[in-house]
Short mmCIF file of C-alpha atoms and ligand atoms in Angstrom, two decimals:
data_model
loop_
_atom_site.label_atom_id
_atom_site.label_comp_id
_atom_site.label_asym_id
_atom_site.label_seq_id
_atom_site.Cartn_x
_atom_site.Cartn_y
_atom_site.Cartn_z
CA UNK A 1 -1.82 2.85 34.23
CA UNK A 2 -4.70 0.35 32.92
CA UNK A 3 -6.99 3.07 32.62
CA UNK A 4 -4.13 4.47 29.86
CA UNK A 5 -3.90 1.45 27.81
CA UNK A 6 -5.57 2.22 24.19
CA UNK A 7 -5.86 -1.45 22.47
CA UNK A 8 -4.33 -1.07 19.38
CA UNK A 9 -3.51 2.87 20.12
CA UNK A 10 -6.76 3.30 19.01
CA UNK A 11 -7.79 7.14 18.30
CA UNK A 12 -4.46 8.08 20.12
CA UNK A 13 -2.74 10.59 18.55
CA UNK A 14 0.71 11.05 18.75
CA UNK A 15 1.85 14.17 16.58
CA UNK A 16 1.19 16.56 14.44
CA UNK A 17 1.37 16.27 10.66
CA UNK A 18 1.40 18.32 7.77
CA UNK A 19 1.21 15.18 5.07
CA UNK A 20 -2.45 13.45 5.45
CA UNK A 21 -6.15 14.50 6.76
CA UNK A 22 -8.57 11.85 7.14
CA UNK A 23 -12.23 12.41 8.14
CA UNK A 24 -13.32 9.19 9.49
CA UNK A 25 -17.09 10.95 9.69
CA UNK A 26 -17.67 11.96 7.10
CA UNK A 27 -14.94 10.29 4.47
CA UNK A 28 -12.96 12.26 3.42
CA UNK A 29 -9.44 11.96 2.07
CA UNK A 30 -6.82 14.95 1.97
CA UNK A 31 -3.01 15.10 0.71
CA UNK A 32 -1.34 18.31 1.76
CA UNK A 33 -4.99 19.56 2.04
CA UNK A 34 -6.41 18.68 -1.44
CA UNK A 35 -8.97 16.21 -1.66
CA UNK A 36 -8.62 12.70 -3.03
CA UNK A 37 -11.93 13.14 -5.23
CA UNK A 38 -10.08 16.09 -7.37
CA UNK A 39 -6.53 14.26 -7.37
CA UNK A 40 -8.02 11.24 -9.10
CA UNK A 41 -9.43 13.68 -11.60
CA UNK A 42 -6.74 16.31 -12.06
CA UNK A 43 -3.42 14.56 -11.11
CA UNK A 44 -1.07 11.77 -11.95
CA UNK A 45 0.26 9.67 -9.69
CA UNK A 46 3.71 11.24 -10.32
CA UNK A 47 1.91 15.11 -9.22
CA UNK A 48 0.91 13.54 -6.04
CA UNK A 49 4.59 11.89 -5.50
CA UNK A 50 5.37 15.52 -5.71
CA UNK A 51 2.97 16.89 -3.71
CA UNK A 52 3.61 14.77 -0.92
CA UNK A 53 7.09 14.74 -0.84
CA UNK A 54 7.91 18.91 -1.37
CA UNK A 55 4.26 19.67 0.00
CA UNK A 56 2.87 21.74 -2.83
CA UNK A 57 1.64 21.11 -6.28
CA UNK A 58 4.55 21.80 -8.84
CA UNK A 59 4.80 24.03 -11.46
CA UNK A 60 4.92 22.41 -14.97
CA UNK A 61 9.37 22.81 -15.21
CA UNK A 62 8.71 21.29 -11.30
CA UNK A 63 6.62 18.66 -12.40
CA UNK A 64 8.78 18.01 -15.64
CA UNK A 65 12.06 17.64 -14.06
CA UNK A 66 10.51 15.11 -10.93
CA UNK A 67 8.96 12.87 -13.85
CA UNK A 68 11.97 13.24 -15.93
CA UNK A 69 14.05 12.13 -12.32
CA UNK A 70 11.85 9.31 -11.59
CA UNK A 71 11.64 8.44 -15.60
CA UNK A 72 15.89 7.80 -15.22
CA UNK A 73 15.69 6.17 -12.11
CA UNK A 74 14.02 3.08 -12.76
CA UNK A 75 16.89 0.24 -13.59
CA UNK A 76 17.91 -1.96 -11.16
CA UNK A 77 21.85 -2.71 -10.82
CA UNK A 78 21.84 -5.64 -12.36
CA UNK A 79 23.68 -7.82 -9.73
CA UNK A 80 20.02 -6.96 -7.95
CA UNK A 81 18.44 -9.07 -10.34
CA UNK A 82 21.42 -11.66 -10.01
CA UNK A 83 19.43 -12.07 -6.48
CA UNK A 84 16.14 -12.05 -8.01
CA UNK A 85 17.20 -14.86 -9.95
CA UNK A 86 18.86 -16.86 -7.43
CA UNK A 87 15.18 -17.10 -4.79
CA UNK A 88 13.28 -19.52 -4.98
CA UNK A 89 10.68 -19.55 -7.73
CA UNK A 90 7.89 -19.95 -4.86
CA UNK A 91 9.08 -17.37 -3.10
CA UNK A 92 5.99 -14.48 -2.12
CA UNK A 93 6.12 -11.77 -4.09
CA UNK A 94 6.07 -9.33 -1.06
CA UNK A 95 8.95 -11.05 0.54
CA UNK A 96 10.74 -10.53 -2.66
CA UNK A 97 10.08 -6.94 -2.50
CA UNK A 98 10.96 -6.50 0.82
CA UNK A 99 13.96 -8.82 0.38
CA UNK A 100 14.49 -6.68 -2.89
CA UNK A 101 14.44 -3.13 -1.32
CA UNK A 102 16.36 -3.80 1.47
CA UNK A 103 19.61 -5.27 -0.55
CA UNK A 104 18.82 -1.56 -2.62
CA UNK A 105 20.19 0.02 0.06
CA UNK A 106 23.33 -1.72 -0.36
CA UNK A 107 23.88 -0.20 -4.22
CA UNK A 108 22.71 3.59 -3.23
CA UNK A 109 24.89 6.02 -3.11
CA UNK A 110 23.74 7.76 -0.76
CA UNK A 111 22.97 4.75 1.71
CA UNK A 112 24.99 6.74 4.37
CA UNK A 113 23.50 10.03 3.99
CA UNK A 114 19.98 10.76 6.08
CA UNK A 115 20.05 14.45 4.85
CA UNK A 116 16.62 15.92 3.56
CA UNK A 117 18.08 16.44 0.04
CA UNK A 118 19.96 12.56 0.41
CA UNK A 119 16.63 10.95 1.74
CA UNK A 120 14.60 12.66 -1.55
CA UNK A 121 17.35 11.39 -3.80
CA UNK A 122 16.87 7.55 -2.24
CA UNK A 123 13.16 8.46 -2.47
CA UNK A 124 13.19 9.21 -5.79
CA UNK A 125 15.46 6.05 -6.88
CA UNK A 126 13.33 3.61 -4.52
CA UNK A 127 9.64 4.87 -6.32
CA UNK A 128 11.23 4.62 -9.95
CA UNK A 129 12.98 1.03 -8.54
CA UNK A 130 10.41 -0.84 -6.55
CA UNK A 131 8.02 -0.79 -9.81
CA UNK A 132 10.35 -2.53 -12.00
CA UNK A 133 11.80 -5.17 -8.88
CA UNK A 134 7.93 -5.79 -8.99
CA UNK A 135 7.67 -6.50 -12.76
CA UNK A 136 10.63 -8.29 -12.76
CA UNK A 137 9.89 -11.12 -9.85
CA UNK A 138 6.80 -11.67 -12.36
CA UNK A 139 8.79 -12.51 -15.05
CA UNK A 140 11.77 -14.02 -13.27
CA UNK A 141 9.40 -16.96 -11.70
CA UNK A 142 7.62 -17.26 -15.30
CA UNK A 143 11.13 -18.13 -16.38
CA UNK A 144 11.06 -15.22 -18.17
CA UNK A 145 13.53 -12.24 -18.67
CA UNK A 146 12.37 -8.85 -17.02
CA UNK A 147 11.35 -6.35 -19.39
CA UNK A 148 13.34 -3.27 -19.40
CA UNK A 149 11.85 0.14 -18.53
CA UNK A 150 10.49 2.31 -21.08
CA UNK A 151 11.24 6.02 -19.85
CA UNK A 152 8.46 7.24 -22.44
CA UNK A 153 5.57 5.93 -20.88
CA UNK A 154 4.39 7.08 -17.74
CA UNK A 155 4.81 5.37 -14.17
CA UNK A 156 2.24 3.56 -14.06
CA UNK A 157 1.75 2.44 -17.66
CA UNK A 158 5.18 1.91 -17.97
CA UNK A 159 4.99 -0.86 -14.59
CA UNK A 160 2.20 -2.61 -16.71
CA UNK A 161 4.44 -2.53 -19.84
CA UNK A 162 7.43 -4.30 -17.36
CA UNK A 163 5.04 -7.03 -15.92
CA UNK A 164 3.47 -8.08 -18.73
CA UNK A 165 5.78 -6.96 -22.53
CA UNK A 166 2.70 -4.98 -24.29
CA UNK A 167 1.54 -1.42 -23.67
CA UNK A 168 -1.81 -1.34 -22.04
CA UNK A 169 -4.50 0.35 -23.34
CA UNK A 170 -5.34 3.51 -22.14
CA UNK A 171 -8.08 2.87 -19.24
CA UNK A 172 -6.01 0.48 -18.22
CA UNK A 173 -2.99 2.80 -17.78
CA UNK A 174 -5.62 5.37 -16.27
CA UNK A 175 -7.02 3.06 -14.03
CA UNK A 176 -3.93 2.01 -12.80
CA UNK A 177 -2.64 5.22 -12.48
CA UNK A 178 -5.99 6.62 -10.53
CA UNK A 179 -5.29 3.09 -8.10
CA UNK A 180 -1.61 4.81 -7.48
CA UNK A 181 -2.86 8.19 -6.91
CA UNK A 182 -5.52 6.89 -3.85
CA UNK A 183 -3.37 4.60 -2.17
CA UNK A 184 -0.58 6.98 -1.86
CA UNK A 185 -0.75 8.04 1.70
CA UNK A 186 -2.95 7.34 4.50
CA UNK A 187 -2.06 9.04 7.62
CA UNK A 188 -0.47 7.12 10.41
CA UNK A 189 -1.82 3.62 9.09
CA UNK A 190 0.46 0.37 10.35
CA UNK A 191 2.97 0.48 7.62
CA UNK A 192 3.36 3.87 8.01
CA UNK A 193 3.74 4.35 11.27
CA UNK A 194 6.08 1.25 11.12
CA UNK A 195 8.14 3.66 8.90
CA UNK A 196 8.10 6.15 11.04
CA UNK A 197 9.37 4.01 14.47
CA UNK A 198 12.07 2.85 12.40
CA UNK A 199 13.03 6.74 10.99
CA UNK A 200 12.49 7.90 14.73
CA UNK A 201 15.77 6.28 15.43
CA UNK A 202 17.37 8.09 12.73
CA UNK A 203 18.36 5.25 11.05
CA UNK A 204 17.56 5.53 7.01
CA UNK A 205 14.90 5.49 4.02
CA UNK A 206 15.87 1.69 2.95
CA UNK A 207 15.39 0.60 6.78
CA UNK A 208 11.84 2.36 7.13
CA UNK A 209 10.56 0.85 3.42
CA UNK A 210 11.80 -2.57 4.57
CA UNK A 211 9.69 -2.08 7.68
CA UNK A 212 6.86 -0.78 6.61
CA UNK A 213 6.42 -3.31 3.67
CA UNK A 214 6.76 -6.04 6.70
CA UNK A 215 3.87 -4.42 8.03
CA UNK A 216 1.87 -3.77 4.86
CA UNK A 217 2.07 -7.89 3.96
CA UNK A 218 -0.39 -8.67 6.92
CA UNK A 219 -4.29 -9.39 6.00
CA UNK A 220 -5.40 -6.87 8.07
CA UNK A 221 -3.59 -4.32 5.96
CA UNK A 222 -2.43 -4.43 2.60
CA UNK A 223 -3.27 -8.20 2.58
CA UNK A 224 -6.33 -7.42 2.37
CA UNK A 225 -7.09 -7.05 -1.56
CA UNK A 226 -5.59 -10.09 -1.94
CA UNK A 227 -8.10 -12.14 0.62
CA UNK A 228 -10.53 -9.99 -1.25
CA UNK A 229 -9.71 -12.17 -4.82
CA UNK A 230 -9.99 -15.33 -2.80
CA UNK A 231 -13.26 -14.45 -1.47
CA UNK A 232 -14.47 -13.76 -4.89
CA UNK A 233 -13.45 -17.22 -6.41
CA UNK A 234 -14.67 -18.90 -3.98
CA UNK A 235 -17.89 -17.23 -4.44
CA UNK A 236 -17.27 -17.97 -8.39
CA UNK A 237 -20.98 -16.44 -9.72
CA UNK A 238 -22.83 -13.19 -8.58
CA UNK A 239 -25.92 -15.56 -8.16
CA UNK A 240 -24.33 -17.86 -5.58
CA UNK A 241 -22.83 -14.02 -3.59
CA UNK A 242 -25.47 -13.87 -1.28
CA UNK A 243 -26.14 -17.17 0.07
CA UNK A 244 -22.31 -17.65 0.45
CA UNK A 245 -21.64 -13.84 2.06
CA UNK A 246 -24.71 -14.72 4.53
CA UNK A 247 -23.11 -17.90 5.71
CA UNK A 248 -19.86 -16.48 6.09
CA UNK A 249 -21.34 -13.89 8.44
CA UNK A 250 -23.52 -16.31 10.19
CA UNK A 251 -19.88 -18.44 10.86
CA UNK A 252 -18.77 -14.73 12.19
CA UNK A 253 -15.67 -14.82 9.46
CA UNK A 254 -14.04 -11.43 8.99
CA UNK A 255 -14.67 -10.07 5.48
CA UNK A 256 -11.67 -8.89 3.83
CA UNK A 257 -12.46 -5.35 2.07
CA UNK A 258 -14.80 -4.36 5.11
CA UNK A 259 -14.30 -2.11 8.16
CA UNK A 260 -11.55 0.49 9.05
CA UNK A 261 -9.95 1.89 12.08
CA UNK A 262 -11.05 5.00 11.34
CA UNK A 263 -13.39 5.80 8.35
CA UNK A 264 -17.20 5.15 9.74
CA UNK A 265 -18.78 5.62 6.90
CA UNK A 266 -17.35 3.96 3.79
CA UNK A 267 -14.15 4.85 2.68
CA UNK A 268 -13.98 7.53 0.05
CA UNK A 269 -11.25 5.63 -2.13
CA UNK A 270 -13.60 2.61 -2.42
CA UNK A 271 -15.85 4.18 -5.11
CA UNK A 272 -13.10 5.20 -7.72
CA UNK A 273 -11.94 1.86 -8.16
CA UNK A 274 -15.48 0.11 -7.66
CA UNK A 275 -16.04 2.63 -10.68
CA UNK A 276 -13.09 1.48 -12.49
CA UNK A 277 -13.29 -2.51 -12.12
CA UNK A 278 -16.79 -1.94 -13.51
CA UNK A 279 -15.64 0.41 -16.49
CA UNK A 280 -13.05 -2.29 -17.09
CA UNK A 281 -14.87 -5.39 -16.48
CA UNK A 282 -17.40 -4.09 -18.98
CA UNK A 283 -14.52 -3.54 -21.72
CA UNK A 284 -13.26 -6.88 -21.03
CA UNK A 285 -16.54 -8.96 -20.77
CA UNK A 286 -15.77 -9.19 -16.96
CA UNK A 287 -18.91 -7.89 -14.78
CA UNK A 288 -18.70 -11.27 -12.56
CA UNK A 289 -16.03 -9.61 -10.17
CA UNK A 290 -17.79 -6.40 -9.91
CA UNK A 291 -21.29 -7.68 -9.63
CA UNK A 292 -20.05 -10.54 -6.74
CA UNK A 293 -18.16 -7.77 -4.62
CA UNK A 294 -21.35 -5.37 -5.06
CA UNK A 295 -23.90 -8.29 -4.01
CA UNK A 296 -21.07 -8.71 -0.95
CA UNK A 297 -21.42 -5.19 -0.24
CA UNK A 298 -24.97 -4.57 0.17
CA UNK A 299 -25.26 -7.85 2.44
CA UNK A 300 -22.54 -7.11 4.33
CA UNK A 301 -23.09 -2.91 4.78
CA UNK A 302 -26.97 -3.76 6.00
CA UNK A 303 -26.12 -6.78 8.14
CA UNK A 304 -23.33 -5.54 10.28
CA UNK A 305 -22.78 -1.71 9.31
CA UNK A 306 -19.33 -1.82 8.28
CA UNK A 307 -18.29 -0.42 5.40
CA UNK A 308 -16.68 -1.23 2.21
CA UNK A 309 -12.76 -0.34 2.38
CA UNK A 310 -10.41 0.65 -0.43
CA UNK A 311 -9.19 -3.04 -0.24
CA UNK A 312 -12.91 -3.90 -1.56
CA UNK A 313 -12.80 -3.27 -5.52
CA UNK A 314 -8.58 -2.72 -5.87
CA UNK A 315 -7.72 -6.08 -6.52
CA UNK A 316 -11.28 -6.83 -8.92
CA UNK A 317 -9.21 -3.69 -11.19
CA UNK A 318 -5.99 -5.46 -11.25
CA UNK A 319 -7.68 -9.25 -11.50
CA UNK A 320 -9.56 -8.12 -14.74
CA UNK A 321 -5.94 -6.39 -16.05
CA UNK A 322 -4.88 -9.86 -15.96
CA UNK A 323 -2.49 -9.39 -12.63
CA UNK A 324 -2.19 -12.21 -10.44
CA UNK A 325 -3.45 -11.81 -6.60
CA UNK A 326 -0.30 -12.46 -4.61
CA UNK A 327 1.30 -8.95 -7.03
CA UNK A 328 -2.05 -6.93 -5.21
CA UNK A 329 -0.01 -6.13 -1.84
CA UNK A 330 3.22 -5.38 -3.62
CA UNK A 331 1.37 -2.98 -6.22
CA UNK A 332 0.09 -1.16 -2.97
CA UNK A 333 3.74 -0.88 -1.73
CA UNK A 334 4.58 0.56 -5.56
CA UNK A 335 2.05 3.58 -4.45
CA UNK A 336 3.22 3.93 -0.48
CA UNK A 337 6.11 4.18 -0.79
CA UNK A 338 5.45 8.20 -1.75
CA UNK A 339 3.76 8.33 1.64
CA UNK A 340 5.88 6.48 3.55
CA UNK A 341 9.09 8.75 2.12
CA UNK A 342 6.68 11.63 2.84
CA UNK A 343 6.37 10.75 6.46
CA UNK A 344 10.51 9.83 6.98
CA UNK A 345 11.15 13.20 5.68
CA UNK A 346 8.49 14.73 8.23
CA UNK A 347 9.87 12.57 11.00
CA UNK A 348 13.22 12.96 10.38
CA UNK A 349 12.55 17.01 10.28
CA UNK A 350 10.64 16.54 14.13
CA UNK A 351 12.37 13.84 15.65
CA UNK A 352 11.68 12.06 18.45
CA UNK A 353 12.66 8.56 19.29
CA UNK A 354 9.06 6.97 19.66
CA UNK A 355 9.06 4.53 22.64
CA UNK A 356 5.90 3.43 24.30
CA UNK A 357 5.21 1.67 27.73
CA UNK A 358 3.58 -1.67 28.48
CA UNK A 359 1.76 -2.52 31.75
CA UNK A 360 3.61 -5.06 32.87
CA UNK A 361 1.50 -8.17 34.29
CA UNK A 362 3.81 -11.04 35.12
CA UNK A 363 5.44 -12.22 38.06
CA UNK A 364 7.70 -9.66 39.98
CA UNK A 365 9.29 -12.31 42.52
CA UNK A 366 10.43 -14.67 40.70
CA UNK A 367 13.39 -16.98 42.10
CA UNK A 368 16.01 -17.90 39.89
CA UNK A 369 16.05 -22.09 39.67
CA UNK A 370 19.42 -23.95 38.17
CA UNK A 371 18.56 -26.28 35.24
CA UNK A 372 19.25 -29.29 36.59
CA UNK A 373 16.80 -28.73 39.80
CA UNK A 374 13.92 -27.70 36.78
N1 CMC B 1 -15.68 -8.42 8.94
C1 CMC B 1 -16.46 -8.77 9.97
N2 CMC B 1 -16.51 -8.06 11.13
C2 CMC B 1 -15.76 -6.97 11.22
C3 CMC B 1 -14.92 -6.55 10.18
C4 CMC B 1 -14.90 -7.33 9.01
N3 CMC B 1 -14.13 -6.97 7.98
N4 CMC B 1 -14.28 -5.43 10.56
C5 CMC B 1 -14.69 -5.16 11.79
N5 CMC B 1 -15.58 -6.09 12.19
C6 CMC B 1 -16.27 -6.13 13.47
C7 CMC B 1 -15.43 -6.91 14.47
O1 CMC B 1 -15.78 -8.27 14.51
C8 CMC B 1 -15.77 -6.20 15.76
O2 CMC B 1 -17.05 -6.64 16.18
P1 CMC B 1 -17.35 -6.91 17.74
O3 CMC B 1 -17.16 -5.58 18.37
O4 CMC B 1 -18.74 -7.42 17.71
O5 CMC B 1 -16.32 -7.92 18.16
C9 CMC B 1 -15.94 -4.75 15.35
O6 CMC B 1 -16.33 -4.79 13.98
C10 CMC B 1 -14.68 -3.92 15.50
O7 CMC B 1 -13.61 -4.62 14.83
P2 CMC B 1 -12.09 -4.50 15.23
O8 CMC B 1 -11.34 -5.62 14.60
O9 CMC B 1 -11.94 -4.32 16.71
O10 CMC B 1 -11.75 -3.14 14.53
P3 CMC B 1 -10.31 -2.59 14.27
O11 CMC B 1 -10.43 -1.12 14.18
O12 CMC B 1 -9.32 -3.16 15.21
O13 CMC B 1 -9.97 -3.23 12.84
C11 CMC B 1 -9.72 -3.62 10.57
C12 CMC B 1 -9.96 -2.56 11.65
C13 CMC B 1 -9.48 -2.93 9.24
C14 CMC B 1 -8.46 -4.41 10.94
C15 CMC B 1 -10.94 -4.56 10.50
O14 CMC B 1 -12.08 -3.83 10.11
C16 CMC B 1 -10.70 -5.74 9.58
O15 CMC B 1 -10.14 -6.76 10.03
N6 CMC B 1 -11.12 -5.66 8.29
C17 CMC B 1 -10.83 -6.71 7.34
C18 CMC B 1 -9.44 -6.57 6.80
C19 CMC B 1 -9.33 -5.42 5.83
O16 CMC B 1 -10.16 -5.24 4.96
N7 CMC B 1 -8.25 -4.65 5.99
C20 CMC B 1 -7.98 -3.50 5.13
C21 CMC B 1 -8.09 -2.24 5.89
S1 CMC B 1 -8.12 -0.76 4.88
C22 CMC B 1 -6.62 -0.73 4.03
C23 CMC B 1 -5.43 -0.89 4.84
O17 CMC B 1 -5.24 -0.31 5.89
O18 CMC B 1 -4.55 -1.63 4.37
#
């Protein structure tokens, strides 16, 4: 069997899809066949909710009525917040959203049903939902009261409105939105497929979020961007980038916002937001952020050949919107969660329980011994 064994299932594919294309050649980024570069131009990240989820673009009464569902979905019962209020202050703002979406489950109403049309329903409720348990753990461990939805403004300007009480201008909205739109679905990354495993048992929407944002909190996955803002104060200065990036790689550190599984060339969602953080670090009298990560960048691209990833610039866009670096990992979750639906409906359409093998390497003769002779 050893010659089997694929470390980290690397390049081992398992099924088909319909949902994601990823050209790890020559980056490229498709959803349902259209490419990321148009979406971030054309769409909303409420159009590629749709587009994921029903597999075709909508037609404007299509589009209307999914906004207009996700729009009404967005309170949270308010015995959620009751448990909000009663965690720790401390408490990580992923764990709260994991925490958060898995006690959802318990005031759906259709927690018992795993049809197709049940499953969109849930999927619906947990997008419009998970924005506003977001917003409100900010608030809640300011000591301050959430701020309630405003269905007028769009999904993402209206999760900006919730975290911080004031509309935000409209690049920020835009960028934010644009952020949404390219993390929405990435093939069969770790959160994803943890999604799937847990779906492949036919168990529900609720139990393959809560999984999948377990997997997503890790720094070698949606951790990332935050490691990323940590990096960057450290560094403090764009002068000081270089000598501090070169020492790093002389100590052989990992760089958070580098590398990928699959992209070998840089990742095609990395130069939207590098674009935005600079478009909004310039509006903002930011450009330290922008002009540290791009100093980081060059150094590390020509010393080692990896490449920067979309975890790279993300979190430099939300820093300079004034959103603090343990919310970055969460605010990825906000713009899963359409794949991650996407792929439970896909799986749940195809199933098969997915159940690997191990080699087994221990002992095979072991004799049992009684405590008291150990
Ligand atoms: N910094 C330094 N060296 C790296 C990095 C990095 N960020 N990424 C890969 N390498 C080196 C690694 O040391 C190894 O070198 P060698 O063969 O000499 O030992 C080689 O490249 C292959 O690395 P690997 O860890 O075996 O590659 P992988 O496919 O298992 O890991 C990865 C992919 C994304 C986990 C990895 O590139 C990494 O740890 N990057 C930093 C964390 C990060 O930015 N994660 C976000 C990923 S993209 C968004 C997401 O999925 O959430």
């Amino acid at each position: 069997m050893t010659d089997l064994i694929k470390a980290g299932l690397e390049d081992v594919v398992i099924s088909t899809s319909e949902i994601c294309f990823i050209d790890g050649q020559q980056g490229r980024l498709l959803y349902r066949g259209y490419d990321i570069d148009d979406l971030v131009v054309h769409s909303t990240f409420e159009e590629v909710v749709y587009l994921l989820w029903y597999g075709a673009l909508p037609t404007r009464k299509e589009l209307d009525a999914h906004v207009k569902a996700l729009a009404a979905s967005r309170r949270l019962p308010a015995r959620l917040i009751g448990i909000l209020k009663n965690l720790p202050r401390k408490t990580v703002p992923m764990e709260v959203l994991r925490t958060g979406v898995s006690a959802l489950s318990a005031f759906d109403p259709d927690e018992r049903d795993n049809s197709r049309e049940a499953t969109l329903r849930k999927a619906i409720r947990l997008a419009a939902q998970m924005p506003t348990l977001v917003a409100a753990w900010e608030r809640i461990r300011r000591g301050k009261e959430p701020v309630a939805p405003n269905p007028r403004l769009g999904l993402a300007a209206n999760f900006l409105y919730m975290l911080s009480g004031r509309k935000p201008t409209e690049l920020e909205a835009k960028t934010f939105d644009v952020a949404l739109i390219l993390h929405a679905d990435h093939e069969y990354n770790a959160s994803t497929f943890a999604a799937r495993v847990t779906a492949a048992t036919l168990s529900d929407l609720h139990s393959a979020v809560t999984s999948a944002i377990g997997a997503l909190k890790g720094p070698l996955h949606g951790g990332a961007n935050e490691q990323v803002m940590l990096m960057v104060d450290q560094i403090k200065e764009p002068a000081r980038a270089e000598t501090w990036i070169r020492k790093a790689l002389a100590d052989k550190a990992r760089i958070m916002g580098f590398g990928h599984r699959v992209y070998r060339v840089e990742d095609p969602r990395a130069k939207h937001l590098r674009r935005l953080a600079a478009e909004l670090g310039r509006q903002a009298g930011n450009t330290a952020y922008v002009g540290i990560l791009d100093t980081v960048a060059r150094v590390v691209t020509a010393e080692k050949h990896i490449y920067p990833n979309v975890d790279l610039y993300s979190g430099a866009a939300y820093a300079i919107m004034g959103i603090p670096a343990d919310q970055f990992t969460p605010i990825f979750a906000l713009s899963r969660i359409a794949g991650w639906a996407a792929h439970v409906l896909e799986q749940h359409a195809h199933n098969r329980l997915i159940r690997p093998r191990a080699e087994y390497t221990g002992p095979t003769q072991a004799t049992y011994v009684p405590i008291s002779q150990r």
